[in-house]
mmCIF file of C-alpha atoms in Angstrom:
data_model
loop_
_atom_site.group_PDB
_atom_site.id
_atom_site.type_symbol
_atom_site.label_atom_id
_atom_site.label_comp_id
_atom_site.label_asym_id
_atom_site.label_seq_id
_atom_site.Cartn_x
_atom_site.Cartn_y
_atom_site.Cartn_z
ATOM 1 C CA UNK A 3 -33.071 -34.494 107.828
ATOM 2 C CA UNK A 4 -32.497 -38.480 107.801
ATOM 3 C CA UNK A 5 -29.527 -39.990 108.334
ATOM 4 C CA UNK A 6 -28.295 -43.158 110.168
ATOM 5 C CA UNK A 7 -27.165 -43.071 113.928
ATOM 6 C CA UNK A 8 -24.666 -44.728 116.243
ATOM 7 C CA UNK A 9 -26.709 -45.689 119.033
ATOM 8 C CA UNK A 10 -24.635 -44.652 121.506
ATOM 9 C CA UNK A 11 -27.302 -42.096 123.460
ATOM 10 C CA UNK A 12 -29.168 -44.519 126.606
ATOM 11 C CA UNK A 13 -32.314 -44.629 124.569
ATOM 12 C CA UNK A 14 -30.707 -46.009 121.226
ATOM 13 C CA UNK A 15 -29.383 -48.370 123.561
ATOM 14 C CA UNK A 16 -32.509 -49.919 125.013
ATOM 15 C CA UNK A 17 -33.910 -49.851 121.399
ATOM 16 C CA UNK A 18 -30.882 -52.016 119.960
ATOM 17 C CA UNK A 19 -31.968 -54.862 122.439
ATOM 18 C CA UNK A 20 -35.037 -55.031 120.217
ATOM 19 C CA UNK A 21 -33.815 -54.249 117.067
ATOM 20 C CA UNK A 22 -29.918 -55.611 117.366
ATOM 21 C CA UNK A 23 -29.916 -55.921 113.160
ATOM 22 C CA UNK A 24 -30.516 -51.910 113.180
ATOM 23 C CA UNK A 25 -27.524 -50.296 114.645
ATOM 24 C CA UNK A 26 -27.048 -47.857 111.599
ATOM 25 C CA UNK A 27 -31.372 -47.019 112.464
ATOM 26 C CA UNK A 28 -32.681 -44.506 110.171
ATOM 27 C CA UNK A 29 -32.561 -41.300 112.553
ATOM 28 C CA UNK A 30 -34.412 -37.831 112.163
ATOM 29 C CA UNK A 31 -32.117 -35.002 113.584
ATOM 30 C CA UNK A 32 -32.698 -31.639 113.595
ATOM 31 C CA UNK A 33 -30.964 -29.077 112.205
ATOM 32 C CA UNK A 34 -30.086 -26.448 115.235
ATOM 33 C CA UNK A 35 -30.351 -28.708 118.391
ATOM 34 C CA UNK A 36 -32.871 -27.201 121.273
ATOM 35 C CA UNK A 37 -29.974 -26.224 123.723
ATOM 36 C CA UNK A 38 -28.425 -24.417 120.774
ATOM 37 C CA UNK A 39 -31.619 -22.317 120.838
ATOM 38 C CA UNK A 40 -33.446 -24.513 117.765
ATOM 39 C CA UNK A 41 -36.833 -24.323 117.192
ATOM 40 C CA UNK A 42 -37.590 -28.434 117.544
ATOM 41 C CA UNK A 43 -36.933 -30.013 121.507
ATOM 42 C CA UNK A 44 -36.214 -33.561 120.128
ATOM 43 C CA UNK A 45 -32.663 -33.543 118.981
ATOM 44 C CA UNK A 46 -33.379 -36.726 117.305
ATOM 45 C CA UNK A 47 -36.477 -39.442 116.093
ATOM 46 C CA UNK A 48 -34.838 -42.998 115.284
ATOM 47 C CA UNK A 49 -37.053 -44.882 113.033
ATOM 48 C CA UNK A 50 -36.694 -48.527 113.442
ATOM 49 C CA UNK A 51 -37.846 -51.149 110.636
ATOM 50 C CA UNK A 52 -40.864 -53.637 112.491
ATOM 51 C CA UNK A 53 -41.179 -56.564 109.877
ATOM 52 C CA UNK A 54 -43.091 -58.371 112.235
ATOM 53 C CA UNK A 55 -41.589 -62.084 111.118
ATOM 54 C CA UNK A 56 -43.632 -63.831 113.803
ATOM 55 C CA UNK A 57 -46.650 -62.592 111.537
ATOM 56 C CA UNK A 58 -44.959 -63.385 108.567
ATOM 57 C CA UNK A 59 -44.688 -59.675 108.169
ATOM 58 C CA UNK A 60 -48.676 -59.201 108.414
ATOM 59 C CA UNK A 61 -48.007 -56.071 110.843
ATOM 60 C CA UNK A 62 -45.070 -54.327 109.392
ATOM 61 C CA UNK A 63 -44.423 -50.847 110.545
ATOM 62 C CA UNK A 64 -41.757 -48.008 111.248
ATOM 63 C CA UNK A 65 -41.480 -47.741 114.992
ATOM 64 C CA UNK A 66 -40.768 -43.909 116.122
ATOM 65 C CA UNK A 67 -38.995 -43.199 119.011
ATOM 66 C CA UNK A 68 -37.921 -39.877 120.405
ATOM 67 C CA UNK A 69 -34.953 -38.798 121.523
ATOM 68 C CA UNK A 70 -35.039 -35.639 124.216
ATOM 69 C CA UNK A 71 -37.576 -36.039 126.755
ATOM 70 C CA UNK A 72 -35.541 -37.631 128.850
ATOM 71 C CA UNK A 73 -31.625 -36.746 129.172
ATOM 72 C CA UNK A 74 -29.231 -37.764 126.572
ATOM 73 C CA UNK A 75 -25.956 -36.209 127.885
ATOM 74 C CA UNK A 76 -25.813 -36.211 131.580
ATOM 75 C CA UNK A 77 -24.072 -33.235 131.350
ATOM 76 C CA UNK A 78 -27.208 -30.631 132.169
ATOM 77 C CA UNK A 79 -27.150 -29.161 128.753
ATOM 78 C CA UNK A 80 -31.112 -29.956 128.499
ATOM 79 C CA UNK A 81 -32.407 -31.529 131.548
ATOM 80 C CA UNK A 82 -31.321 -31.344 135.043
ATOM 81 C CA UNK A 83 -28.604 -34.240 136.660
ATOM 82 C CA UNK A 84 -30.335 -36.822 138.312
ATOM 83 C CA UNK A 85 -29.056 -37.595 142.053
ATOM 84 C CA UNK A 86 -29.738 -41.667 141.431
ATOM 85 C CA UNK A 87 -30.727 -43.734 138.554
ATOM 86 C CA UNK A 88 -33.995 -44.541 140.078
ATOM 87 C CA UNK A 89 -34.743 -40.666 139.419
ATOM 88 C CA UNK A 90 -36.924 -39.662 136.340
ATOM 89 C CA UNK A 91 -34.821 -39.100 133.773
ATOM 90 C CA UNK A 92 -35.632 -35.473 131.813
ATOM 91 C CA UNK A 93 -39.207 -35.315 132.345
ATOM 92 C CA UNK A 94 -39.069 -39.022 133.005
ATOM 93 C CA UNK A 95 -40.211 -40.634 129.275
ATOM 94 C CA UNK A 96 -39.845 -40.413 125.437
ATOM 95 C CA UNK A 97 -42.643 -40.909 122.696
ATOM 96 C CA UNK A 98 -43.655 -43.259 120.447
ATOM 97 C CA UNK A 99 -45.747 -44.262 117.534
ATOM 98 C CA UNK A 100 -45.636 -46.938 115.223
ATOM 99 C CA UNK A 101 -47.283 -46.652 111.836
ATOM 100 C CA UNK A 102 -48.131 -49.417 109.279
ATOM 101 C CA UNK A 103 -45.556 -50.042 106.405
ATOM 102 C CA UNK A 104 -47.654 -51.020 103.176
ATOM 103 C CA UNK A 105 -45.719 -53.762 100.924
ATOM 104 C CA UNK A 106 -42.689 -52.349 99.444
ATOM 105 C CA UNK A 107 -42.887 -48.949 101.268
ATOM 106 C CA UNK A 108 -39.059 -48.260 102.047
ATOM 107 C CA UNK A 109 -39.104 -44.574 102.484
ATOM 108 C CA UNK A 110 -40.685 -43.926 106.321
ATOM 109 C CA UNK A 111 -43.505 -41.031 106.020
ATOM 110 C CA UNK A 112 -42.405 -37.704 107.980
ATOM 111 C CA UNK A 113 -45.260 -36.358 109.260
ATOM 112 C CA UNK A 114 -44.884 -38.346 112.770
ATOM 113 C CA UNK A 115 -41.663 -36.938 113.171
ATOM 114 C CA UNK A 116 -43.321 -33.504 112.652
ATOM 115 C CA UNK A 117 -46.246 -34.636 115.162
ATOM 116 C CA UNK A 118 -43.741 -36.435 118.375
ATOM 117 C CA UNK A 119 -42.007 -32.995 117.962
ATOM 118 C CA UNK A 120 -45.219 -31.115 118.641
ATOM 119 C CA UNK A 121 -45.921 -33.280 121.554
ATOM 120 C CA UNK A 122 -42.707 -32.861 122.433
ATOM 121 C CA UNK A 123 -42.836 -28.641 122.165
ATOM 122 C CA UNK A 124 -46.351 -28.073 124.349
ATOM 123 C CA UNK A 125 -43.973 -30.266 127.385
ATOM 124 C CA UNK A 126 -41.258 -28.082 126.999
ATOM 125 C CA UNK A 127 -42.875 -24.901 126.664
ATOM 126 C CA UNK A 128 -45.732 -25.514 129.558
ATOM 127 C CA UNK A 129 -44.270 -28.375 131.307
ATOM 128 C CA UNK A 130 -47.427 -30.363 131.406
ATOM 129 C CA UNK A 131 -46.556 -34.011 130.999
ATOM 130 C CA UNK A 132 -48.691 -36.574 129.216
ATOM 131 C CA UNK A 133 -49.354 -39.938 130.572
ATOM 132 C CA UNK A 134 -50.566 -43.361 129.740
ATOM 133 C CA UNK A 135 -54.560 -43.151 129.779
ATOM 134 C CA UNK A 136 -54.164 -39.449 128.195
ATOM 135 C CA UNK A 137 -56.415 -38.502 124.974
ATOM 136 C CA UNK A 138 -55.244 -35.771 122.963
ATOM 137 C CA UNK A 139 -57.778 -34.186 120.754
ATOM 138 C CA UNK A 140 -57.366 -32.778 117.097
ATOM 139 C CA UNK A 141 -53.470 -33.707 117.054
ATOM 140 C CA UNK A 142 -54.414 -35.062 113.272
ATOM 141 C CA UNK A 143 -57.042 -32.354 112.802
ATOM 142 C CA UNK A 144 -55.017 -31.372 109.377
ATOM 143 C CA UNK A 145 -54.893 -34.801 108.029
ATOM 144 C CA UNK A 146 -58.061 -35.326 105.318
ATOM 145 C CA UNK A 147 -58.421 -39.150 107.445
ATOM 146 C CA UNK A 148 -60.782 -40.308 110.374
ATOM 147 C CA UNK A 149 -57.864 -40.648 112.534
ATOM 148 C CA UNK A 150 -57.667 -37.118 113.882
ATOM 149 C CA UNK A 151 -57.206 -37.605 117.853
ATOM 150 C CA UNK A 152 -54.638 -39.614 119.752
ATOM 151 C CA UNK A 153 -54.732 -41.897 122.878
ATOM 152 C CA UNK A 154 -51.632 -42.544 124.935
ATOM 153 C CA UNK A 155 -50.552 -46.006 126.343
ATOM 154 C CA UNK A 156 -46.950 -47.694 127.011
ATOM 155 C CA UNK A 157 -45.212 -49.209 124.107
ATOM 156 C CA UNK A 158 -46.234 -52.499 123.668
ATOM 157 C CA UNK A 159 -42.434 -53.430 123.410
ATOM 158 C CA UNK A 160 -40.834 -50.763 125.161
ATOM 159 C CA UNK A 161 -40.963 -50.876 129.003
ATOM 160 C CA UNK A 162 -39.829 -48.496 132.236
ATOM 161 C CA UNK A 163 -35.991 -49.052 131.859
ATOM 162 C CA UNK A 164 -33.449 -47.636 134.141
ATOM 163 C CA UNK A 165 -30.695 -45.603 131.990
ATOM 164 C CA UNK A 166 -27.379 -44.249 133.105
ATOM 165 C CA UNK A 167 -29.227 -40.729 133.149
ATOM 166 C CA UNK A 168 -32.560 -42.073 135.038
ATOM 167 C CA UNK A 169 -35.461 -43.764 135.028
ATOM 168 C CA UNK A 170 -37.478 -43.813 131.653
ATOM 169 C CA UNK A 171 -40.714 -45.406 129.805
ATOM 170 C CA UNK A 172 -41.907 -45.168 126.283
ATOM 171 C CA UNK A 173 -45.310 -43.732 125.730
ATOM 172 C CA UNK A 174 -46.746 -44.597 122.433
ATOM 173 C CA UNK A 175 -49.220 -42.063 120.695
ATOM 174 C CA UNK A 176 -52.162 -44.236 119.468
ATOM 175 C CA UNK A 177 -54.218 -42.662 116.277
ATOM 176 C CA UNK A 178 -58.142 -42.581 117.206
ATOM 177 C CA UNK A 179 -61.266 -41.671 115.307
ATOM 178 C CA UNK A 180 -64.081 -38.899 116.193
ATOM 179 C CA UNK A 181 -66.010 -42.205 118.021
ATOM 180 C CA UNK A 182 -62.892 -43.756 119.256
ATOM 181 C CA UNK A 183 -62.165 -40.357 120.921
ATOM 182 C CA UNK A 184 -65.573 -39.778 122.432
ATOM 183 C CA UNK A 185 -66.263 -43.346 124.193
ATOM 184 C CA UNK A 186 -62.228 -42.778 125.753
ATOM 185 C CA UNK A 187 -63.594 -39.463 126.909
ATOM 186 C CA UNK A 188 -66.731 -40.872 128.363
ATOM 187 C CA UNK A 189 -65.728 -44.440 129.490
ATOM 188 C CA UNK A 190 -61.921 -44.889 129.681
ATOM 189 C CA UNK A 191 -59.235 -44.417 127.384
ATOM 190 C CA UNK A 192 -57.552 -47.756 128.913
ATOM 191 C CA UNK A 193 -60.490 -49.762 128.259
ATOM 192 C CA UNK A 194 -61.119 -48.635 124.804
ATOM 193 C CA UNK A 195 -57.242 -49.219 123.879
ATOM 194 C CA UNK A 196 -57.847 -52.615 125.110
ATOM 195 C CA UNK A 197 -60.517 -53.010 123.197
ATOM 196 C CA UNK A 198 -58.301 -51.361 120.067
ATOM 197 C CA UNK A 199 -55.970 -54.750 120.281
ATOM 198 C CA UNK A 200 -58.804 -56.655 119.406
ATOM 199 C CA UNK A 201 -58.694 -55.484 115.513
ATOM 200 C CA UNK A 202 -56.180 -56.512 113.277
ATOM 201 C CA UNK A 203 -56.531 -53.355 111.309
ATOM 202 C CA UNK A 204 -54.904 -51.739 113.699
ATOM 203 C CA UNK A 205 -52.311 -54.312 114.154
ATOM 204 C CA UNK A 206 -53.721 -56.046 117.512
ATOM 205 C CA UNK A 207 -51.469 -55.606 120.430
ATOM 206 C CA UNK A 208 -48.969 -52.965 118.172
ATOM 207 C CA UNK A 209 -51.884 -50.610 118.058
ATOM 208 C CA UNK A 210 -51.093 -49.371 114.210
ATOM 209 C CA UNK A 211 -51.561 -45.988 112.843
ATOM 210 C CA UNK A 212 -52.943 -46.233 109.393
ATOM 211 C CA UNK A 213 -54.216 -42.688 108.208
ATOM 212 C CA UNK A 214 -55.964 -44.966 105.360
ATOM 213 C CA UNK A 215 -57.949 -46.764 108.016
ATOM 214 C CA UNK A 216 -61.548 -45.511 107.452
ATOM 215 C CA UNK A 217 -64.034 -47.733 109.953
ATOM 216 C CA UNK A 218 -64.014 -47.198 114.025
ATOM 217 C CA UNK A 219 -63.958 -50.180 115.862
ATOM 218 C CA UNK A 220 -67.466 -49.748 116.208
ATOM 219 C CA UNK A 221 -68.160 -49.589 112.929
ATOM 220 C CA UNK A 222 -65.954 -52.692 112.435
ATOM 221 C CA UNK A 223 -67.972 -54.376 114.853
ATOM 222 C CA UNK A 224 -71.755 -53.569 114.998
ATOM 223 C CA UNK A 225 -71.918 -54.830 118.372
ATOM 224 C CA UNK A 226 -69.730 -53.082 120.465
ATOM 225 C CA UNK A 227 -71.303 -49.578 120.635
ATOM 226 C CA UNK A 228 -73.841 -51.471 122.480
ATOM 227 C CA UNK A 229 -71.957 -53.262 124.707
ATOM 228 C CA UNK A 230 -69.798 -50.213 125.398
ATOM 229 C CA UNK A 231 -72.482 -48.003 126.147
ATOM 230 C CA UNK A 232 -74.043 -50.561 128.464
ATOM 231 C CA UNK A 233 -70.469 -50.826 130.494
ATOM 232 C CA UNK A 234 -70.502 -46.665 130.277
ATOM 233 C CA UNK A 235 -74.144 -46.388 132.035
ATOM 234 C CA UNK A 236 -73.116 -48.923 134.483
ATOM 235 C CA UNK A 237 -69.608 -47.914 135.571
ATOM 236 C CA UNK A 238 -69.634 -44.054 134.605
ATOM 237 C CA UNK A 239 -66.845 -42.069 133.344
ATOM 238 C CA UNK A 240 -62.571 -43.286 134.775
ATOM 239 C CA UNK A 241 -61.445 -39.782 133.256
ATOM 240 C CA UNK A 242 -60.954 -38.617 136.406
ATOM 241 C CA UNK A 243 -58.466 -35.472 135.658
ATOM 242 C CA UNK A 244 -57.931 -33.455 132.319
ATOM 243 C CA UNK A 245 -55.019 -31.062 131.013
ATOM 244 C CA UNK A 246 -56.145 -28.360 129.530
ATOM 245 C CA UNK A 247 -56.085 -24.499 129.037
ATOM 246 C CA UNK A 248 -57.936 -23.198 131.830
ATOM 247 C CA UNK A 249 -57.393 -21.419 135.148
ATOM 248 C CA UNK A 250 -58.662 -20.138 137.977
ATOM 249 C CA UNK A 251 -58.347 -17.306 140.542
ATOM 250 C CA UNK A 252 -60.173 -16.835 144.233
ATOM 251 C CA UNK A 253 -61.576 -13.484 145.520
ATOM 252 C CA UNK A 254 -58.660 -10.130 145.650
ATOM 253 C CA UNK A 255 -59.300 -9.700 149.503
ATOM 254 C CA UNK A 256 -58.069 -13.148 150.345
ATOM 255 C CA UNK A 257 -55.886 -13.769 147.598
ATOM 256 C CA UNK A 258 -52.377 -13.634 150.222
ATOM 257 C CA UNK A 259 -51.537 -17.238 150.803
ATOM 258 C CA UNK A 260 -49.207 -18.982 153.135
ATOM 259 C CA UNK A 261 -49.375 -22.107 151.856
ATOM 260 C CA UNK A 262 -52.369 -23.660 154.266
ATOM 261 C CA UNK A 263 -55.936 -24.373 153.232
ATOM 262 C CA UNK A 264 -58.267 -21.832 154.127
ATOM 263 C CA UNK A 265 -61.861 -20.949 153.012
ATOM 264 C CA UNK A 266 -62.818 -18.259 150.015
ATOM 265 C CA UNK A 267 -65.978 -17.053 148.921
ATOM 266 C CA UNK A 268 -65.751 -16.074 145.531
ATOM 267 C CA UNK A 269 -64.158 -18.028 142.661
ATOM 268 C CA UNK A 270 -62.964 -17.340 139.081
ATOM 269 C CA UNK A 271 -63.174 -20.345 136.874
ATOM 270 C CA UNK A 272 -62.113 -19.997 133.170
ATOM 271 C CA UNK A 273 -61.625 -22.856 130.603
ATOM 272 C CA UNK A 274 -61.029 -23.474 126.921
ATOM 273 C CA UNK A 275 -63.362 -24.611 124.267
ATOM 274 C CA UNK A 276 -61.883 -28.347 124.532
ATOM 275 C CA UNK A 277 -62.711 -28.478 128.238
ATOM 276 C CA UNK A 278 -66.537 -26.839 128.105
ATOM 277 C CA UNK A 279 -67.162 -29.869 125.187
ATOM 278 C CA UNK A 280 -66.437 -32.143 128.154
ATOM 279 C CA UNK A 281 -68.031 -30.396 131.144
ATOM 280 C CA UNK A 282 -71.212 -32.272 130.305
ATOM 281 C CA UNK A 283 -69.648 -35.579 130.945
ATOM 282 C CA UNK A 284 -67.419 -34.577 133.278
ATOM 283 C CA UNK A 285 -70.864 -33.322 135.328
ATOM 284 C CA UNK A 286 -73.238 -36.517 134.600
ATOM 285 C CA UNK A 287 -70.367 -39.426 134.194
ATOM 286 C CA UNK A 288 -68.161 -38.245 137.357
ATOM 287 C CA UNK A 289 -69.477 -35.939 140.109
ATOM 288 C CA UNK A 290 -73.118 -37.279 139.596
ATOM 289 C CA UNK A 291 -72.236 -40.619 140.457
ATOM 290 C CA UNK A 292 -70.115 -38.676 143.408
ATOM 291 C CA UNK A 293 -66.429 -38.878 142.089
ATOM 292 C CA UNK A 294 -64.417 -36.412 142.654
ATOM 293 C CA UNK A 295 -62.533 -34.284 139.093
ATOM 294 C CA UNK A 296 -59.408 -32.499 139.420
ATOM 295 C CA UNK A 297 -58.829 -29.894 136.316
ATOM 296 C CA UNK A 298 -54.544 -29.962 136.032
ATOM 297 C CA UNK A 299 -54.422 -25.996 134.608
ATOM 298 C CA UNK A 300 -51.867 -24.710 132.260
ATOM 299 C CA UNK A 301 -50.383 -22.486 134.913
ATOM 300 C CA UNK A 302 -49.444 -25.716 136.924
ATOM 301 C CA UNK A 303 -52.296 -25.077 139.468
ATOM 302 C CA UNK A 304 -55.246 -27.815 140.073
ATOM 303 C CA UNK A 305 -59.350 -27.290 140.563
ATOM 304 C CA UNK A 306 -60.769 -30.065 142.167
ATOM 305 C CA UNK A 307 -64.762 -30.488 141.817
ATOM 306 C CA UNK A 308 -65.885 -32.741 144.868
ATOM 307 C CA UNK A 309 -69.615 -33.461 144.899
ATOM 308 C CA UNK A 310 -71.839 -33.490 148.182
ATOM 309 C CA UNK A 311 -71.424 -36.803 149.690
ATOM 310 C CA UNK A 312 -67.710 -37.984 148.205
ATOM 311 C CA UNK A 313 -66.000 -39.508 151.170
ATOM 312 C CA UNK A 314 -61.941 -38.936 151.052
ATOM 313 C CA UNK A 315 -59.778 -37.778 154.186
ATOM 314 C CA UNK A 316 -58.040 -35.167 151.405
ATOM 315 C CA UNK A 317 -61.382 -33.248 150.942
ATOM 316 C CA UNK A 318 -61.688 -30.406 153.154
ATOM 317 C CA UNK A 319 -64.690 -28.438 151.936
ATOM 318 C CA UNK A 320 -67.740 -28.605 153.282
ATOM 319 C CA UNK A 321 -71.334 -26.922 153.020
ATOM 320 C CA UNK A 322 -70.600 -24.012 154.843
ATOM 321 C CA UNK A 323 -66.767 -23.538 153.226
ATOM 322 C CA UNK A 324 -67.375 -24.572 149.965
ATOM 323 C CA UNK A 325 -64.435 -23.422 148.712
ATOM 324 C CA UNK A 326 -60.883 -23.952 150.061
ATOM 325 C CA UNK A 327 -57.707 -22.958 148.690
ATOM 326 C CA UNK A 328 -53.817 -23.508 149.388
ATOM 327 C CA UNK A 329 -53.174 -21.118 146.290
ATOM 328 C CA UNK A 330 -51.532 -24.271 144.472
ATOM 329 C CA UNK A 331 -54.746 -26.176 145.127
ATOM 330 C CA UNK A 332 -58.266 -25.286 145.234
ATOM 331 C CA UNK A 333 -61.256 -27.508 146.545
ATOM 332 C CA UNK A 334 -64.816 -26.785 145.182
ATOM 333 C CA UNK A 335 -68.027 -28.479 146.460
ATOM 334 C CA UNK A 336 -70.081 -28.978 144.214
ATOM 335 C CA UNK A 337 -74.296 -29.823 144.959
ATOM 336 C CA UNK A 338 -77.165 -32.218 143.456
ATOM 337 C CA UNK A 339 -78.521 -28.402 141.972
ATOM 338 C CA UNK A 340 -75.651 -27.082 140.937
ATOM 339 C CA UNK A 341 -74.529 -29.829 138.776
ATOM 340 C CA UNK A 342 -78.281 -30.459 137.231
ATOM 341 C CA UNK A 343 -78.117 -26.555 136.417
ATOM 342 C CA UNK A 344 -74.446 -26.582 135.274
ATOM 343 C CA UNK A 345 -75.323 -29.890 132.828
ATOM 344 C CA UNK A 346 -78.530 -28.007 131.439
ATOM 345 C CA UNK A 347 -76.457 -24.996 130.651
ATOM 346 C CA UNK A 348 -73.699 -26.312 128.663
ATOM 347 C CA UNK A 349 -75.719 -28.296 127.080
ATOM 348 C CA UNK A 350 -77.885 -25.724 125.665
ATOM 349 C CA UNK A 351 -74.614 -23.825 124.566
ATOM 350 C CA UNK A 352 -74.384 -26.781 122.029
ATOM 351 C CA UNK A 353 -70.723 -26.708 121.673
ATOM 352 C CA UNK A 354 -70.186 -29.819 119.260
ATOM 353 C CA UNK A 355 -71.424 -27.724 116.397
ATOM 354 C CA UNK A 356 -68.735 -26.747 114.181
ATOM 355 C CA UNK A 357 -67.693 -22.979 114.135
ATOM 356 C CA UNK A 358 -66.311 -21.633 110.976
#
């Protein structure tokens, strides 16, 4: 449902410094709020009008901005009270996206209201946070377009800002194609973003989502998959944790923990689809070039992979306790051997071929 808003919630309030013509903003609400036991965590998306006039409108777009993350009331009817404003506020950010206006367009399209609210639904219901440098992988995968992934930076516009309610920044969902996506994965999703404002068809520094855009950067400039492979042989992989649907569990006979690291023999590891497509690179890019990769698990628990000769006074495994666990936390060493075996075997399970 659209309708206009008053702007008197904290984050309505930081927006009207930018847009002080828009205090009626166009506003997405939701029909049964989230604390009333709705289906939809954001109890509101205000749309604000970007005609980009220094531009002479060349970059037009509606700028999205949730409304829910972070704590709206200050009463506890969501999120928990914060103690001092330099607190996080809610789960400490909001969401953003802004997506190109074509000439004449009044009417603001609905399906990023639909997709913040997604984003907004897997924090709520697993409490894993995203984060600037974050990709997020078929988030578009129903849209007939080449932009079917998303990369996550800060708002171009919208910084860290301290609220009544606590401490909040603006992360703004960045649409990607299948290359964009990969070379994020395998380089660095900060470096490629950067490289992203270098285009104006995606706006330059505003980072545009146009579903109609149908050429990756590196089709729109022959030159820099070359360059960017280069930089990715030289430097390796900066993905150096991932979110993701897996878990793990150590051997029954040592499983009681009180909370200090101590060694296990036998470990459970068990991951989704989305995180065997990047083992490969997570193998070759990071531990082979001995950096460490810590796997965040949907159960709140981390796996950190530490190869042979990484050097860190947080690494406590070694060659004859390989494994080490806090139950929260749980250190693997990983060899030379084992990750030249572990790269040839997901490899040969060829996992980027589409399953019907």
């Amino acid at each position: 449902m659209l309708e206009q808003n008053d702007t008197s919630d904290p984050i309505s309030e930081i927006c009207l410094n930018f847009y002080p013509d828009q205090i009626d903003v166009l506003q997405a609400t939701t029909q049964i709020q989230y604390w009333l036991n709705g289906p939809d965590p954001l109890d509101y998306v205000n749309i604000y009008i970007n005609n980009d006039e220094k531009n002479n409108g060349l970059n037009s777009h509606f700028h999205y901005v949730s409304l829910g993350l972070s704590d709206l009331y200050g009463d506890e009817r969501v999120h928990k009270r914060v103690k001092s404003a330099e607190e996080n506020s809610g789960y400490g950010y909001e969401l953003t996206m802004r997506v190109k206006k074509e000439i004449n367009e009044n009417e603001p399209p609905k399906w990023p209201v639909k997709l913040l609210q997604a984003l907004a639904k897997y924090t709520f219901q697993t409490g894993g946070i995203l984060d600037e440098g974050d990709h997020i992988p078929n988030v578009l995968s129903d849209s007939d377009c080449k932009i079917r992934h998303a990369l996550v930076c800060e708002d171009s516009m919208l910084k860290i800002s301290q609220t009544r309610f606590g401490r909040v920044k603006f992360l703004q969902i960045v649409g990607c194609t299948n290359d964009e996506l990969k070379f994020a994965q395998e380089w660095s999703t900060r470096k490629i973003l950067n490289l992203m404002k270098n285009f104006r068809e995606l706006g330059n520094d505003y980072l545009l989502v146009d579903l109609k855009r149908s050429k990756s950067i590196f089709e729109l400039d022959s030159d820099l998959r070359r360059k960017t492979l280069r930089n990715l042989k030289k430097e390796g992989s900066f993905m150096s944790f991932v979110k993701s649907k897996c878990f793990w569990r150590l051997n029954l006979e040592c499983s009681s923990n009180d909370g200090n690291f101590k060694p296990y023999d036998q470990l459970t590891f068990n991951i989704d689809l989305e995180t065997a497509r990047l083992f490969p690179l997570i193998l070759k890019q990071r531990l082979d070039k001995e950096n460490s990769f810590i796997f965040n698990g949907i159960d709140g628990r981390s796996l950190i992979l530490v190869p042979e000769n990484f050097s860190n006074s947080n690494c406590l495994v070694t060659k004859e306790n390989p494994v080490q666990s806090n139950g929260e936390e749980c250190q693997v060493l990983i060899s030379k051997r084992l990750i030249d075996s572990l790269y040839i075997f997901f490899q040969q399970l060829k996992l980027d071929k589409k399953v019907n």
